[in-house]
Amino acid sequence: MKEVTLKVEGMSCDHCVKAVEGAVQSAGAAGKADLAGGSVTVTYNESRVSVDAIKEAIEEQGYDVK
């Protein structure tokens, strides 16, 4: 398992946190969003999902990922 922290722009409330964490989960990974820090820490299996796929899932929810 690998872990990466992604910067997420546009999160402003608890609903945003849930949307980002849900997007990460739908991509096949586990994530814990940090509203104050504007980031999400993702744990994933690199043989099953790529960081790009995780970023894309978050971006589909309307957030910018750096």
mmCIF file of C-alpha atoms in Angstrom:
data_model
loop_
_atom_site.group_PDB
_atom_site.id
_atom_site.type_symbol
_atom_site.label_atom_id
_atom_site.label_comp_id
_atom_site.label_asym_id
_atom_site.label_seq_id
_atom_site.Cartn_x
_atom_site.Cartn_y
_atom_site.Cartn_z
ATOM 1 C CA MET A 1 0.000 0.000 0.000
ATOM 2 C CA LYS A 2 1.156 3.502 -0.771
ATOM 3 C CA GLU A 3 0.184 6.810 0.761
ATOM 4 C CA VAL A 4 0.069 10.236 -0.866
ATOM 5 C CA THR A 5 -1.214 13.619 0.267
ATOM 6 C CA LEU A 6 -2.938 15.681 -2.402
ATOM 7 C CA LYS A 7 -3.689 19.403 -2.168
ATOM 8 C CA VAL A 8 -7.392 19.986 -2.808
ATOM 9 C CA GLU A 9 -8.655 23.478 -3.574
ATOM 10 C CA GLY A 10 -12.284 24.436 -3.083
ATOM 11 C CA MET A 11 -13.180 22.517 0.084
ATOM 12 C CA SER A 12 -15.073 24.846 2.409
ATOM 13 C CA CYS A 13 -17.351 22.713 4.595
ATOM 14 C CA ASP A 14 -18.024 19.242 6.002
ATOM 15 C CA HIS A 15 -20.063 18.375 2.909
ATOM 16 C CA CYS A 16 -16.957 19.060 0.804
ATOM 17 C CA VAL A 17 -14.908 16.741 3.024
ATOM 18 C CA LYS A 18 -17.468 13.966 2.564
ATOM 19 C CA ALA A 19 -17.579 14.538 -1.213
ATOM 20 C CA VAL A 20 -13.790 14.329 -1.534
ATOM 21 C CA GLU A 21 -13.543 11.244 0.689
ATOM 22 C CA GLY A 22 -16.398 9.629 -1.257
ATOM 23 C CA ALA A 23 -14.670 10.344 -4.564
ATOM 24 C CA VAL A 24 -11.463 8.746 -3.295
ATOM 25 C CA GLN A 25 -13.409 5.707 -2.127
ATOM 26 C CA SER A 26 -15.242 5.402 -5.456
ATOM 27 C CA ALA A 27 -11.859 5.354 -7.199
ATOM 28 C CA GLY A 28 -10.874 2.319 -5.126
ATOM 29 C CA ALA A 29 -8.768 3.909 -2.401
ATOM 30 C CA ALA A 30 -9.163 5.182 1.160
ATOM 31 C CA GLY A 31 -8.860 8.856 2.009
ATOM 32 C CA LYS A 32 -8.996 11.221 4.942
ATOM 33 C CA ALA A 33 -9.643 14.856 4.008
ATOM 34 C CA ASP A 34 -8.303 17.732 6.094
ATOM 35 C CA LEU A 35 -10.577 20.759 5.683
ATOM 36 C CA ALA A 36 -8.262 23.188 7.493
ATOM 37 C CA GLY A 37 -5.225 21.983 5.576
ATOM 38 C CA GLY A 38 -6.998 21.811 2.217
ATOM 39 C CA SER A 39 -5.722 18.330 1.514
ATOM 40 C CA VAL A 40 -6.598 14.667 1.427
ATOM 41 C CA THR A 41 -4.307 11.833 2.501
ATOM 42 C CA VAL A 42 -4.921 8.785 0.337
ATOM 43 C CA THR A 43 -3.939 5.175 0.960
ATOM 44 C CA TYR A 44 -4.108 3.059 -2.179
ATOM 45 C CA ASN A 45 -2.897 -0.116 -3.843
ATOM 46 C CA GLU A 46 -0.858 1.034 -6.834
ATOM 47 C CA SER A 47 -1.576 -2.214 -8.678
ATOM 48 C CA ARG A 48 -5.314 -1.424 -8.564
ATOM 49 C CA VAL A 49 -5.594 2.350 -8.930
ATOM 50 C CA SER A 50 -3.361 5.198 -10.046
ATOM 51 C CA VAL A 51 -2.917 8.604 -8.452
ATOM 52 C CA ASP A 52 -4.201 10.126 -11.701
ATOM 53 C CA ALA A 53 -7.447 8.132 -11.413
ATOM 54 C CA ILE A 54 -7.871 9.323 -7.821
ATOM 55 C CA LYS A 55 -7.248 12.943 -8.851
ATOM 56 C CA GLU A 56 -9.761 12.598 -11.684
ATOM 57 C CA ALA A 57 -12.437 11.250 -9.325
ATOM 58 C CA ILE A 58 -11.955 14.241 -7.009
ATOM 59 C CA GLU A 59 -11.972 16.702 -9.909
ATOM 60 C CA GLU A 60 -15.257 15.209 -11.131
ATOM 61 C CA GLN A 61 -16.754 16.411 -7.836
ATOM 62 C CA GLY A 62 -15.749 19.979 -8.730
ATOM 63 C CA TYR A 63 -12.486 20.406 -6.807
ATOM 64 C CA ASP A 64 -9.045 21.316 -8.105
ATOM 65 C CA VAL A 65 -6.292 18.860 -7.205
ATOM 66 C CA LYS A 66 -2.625 19.866 -7.161
#
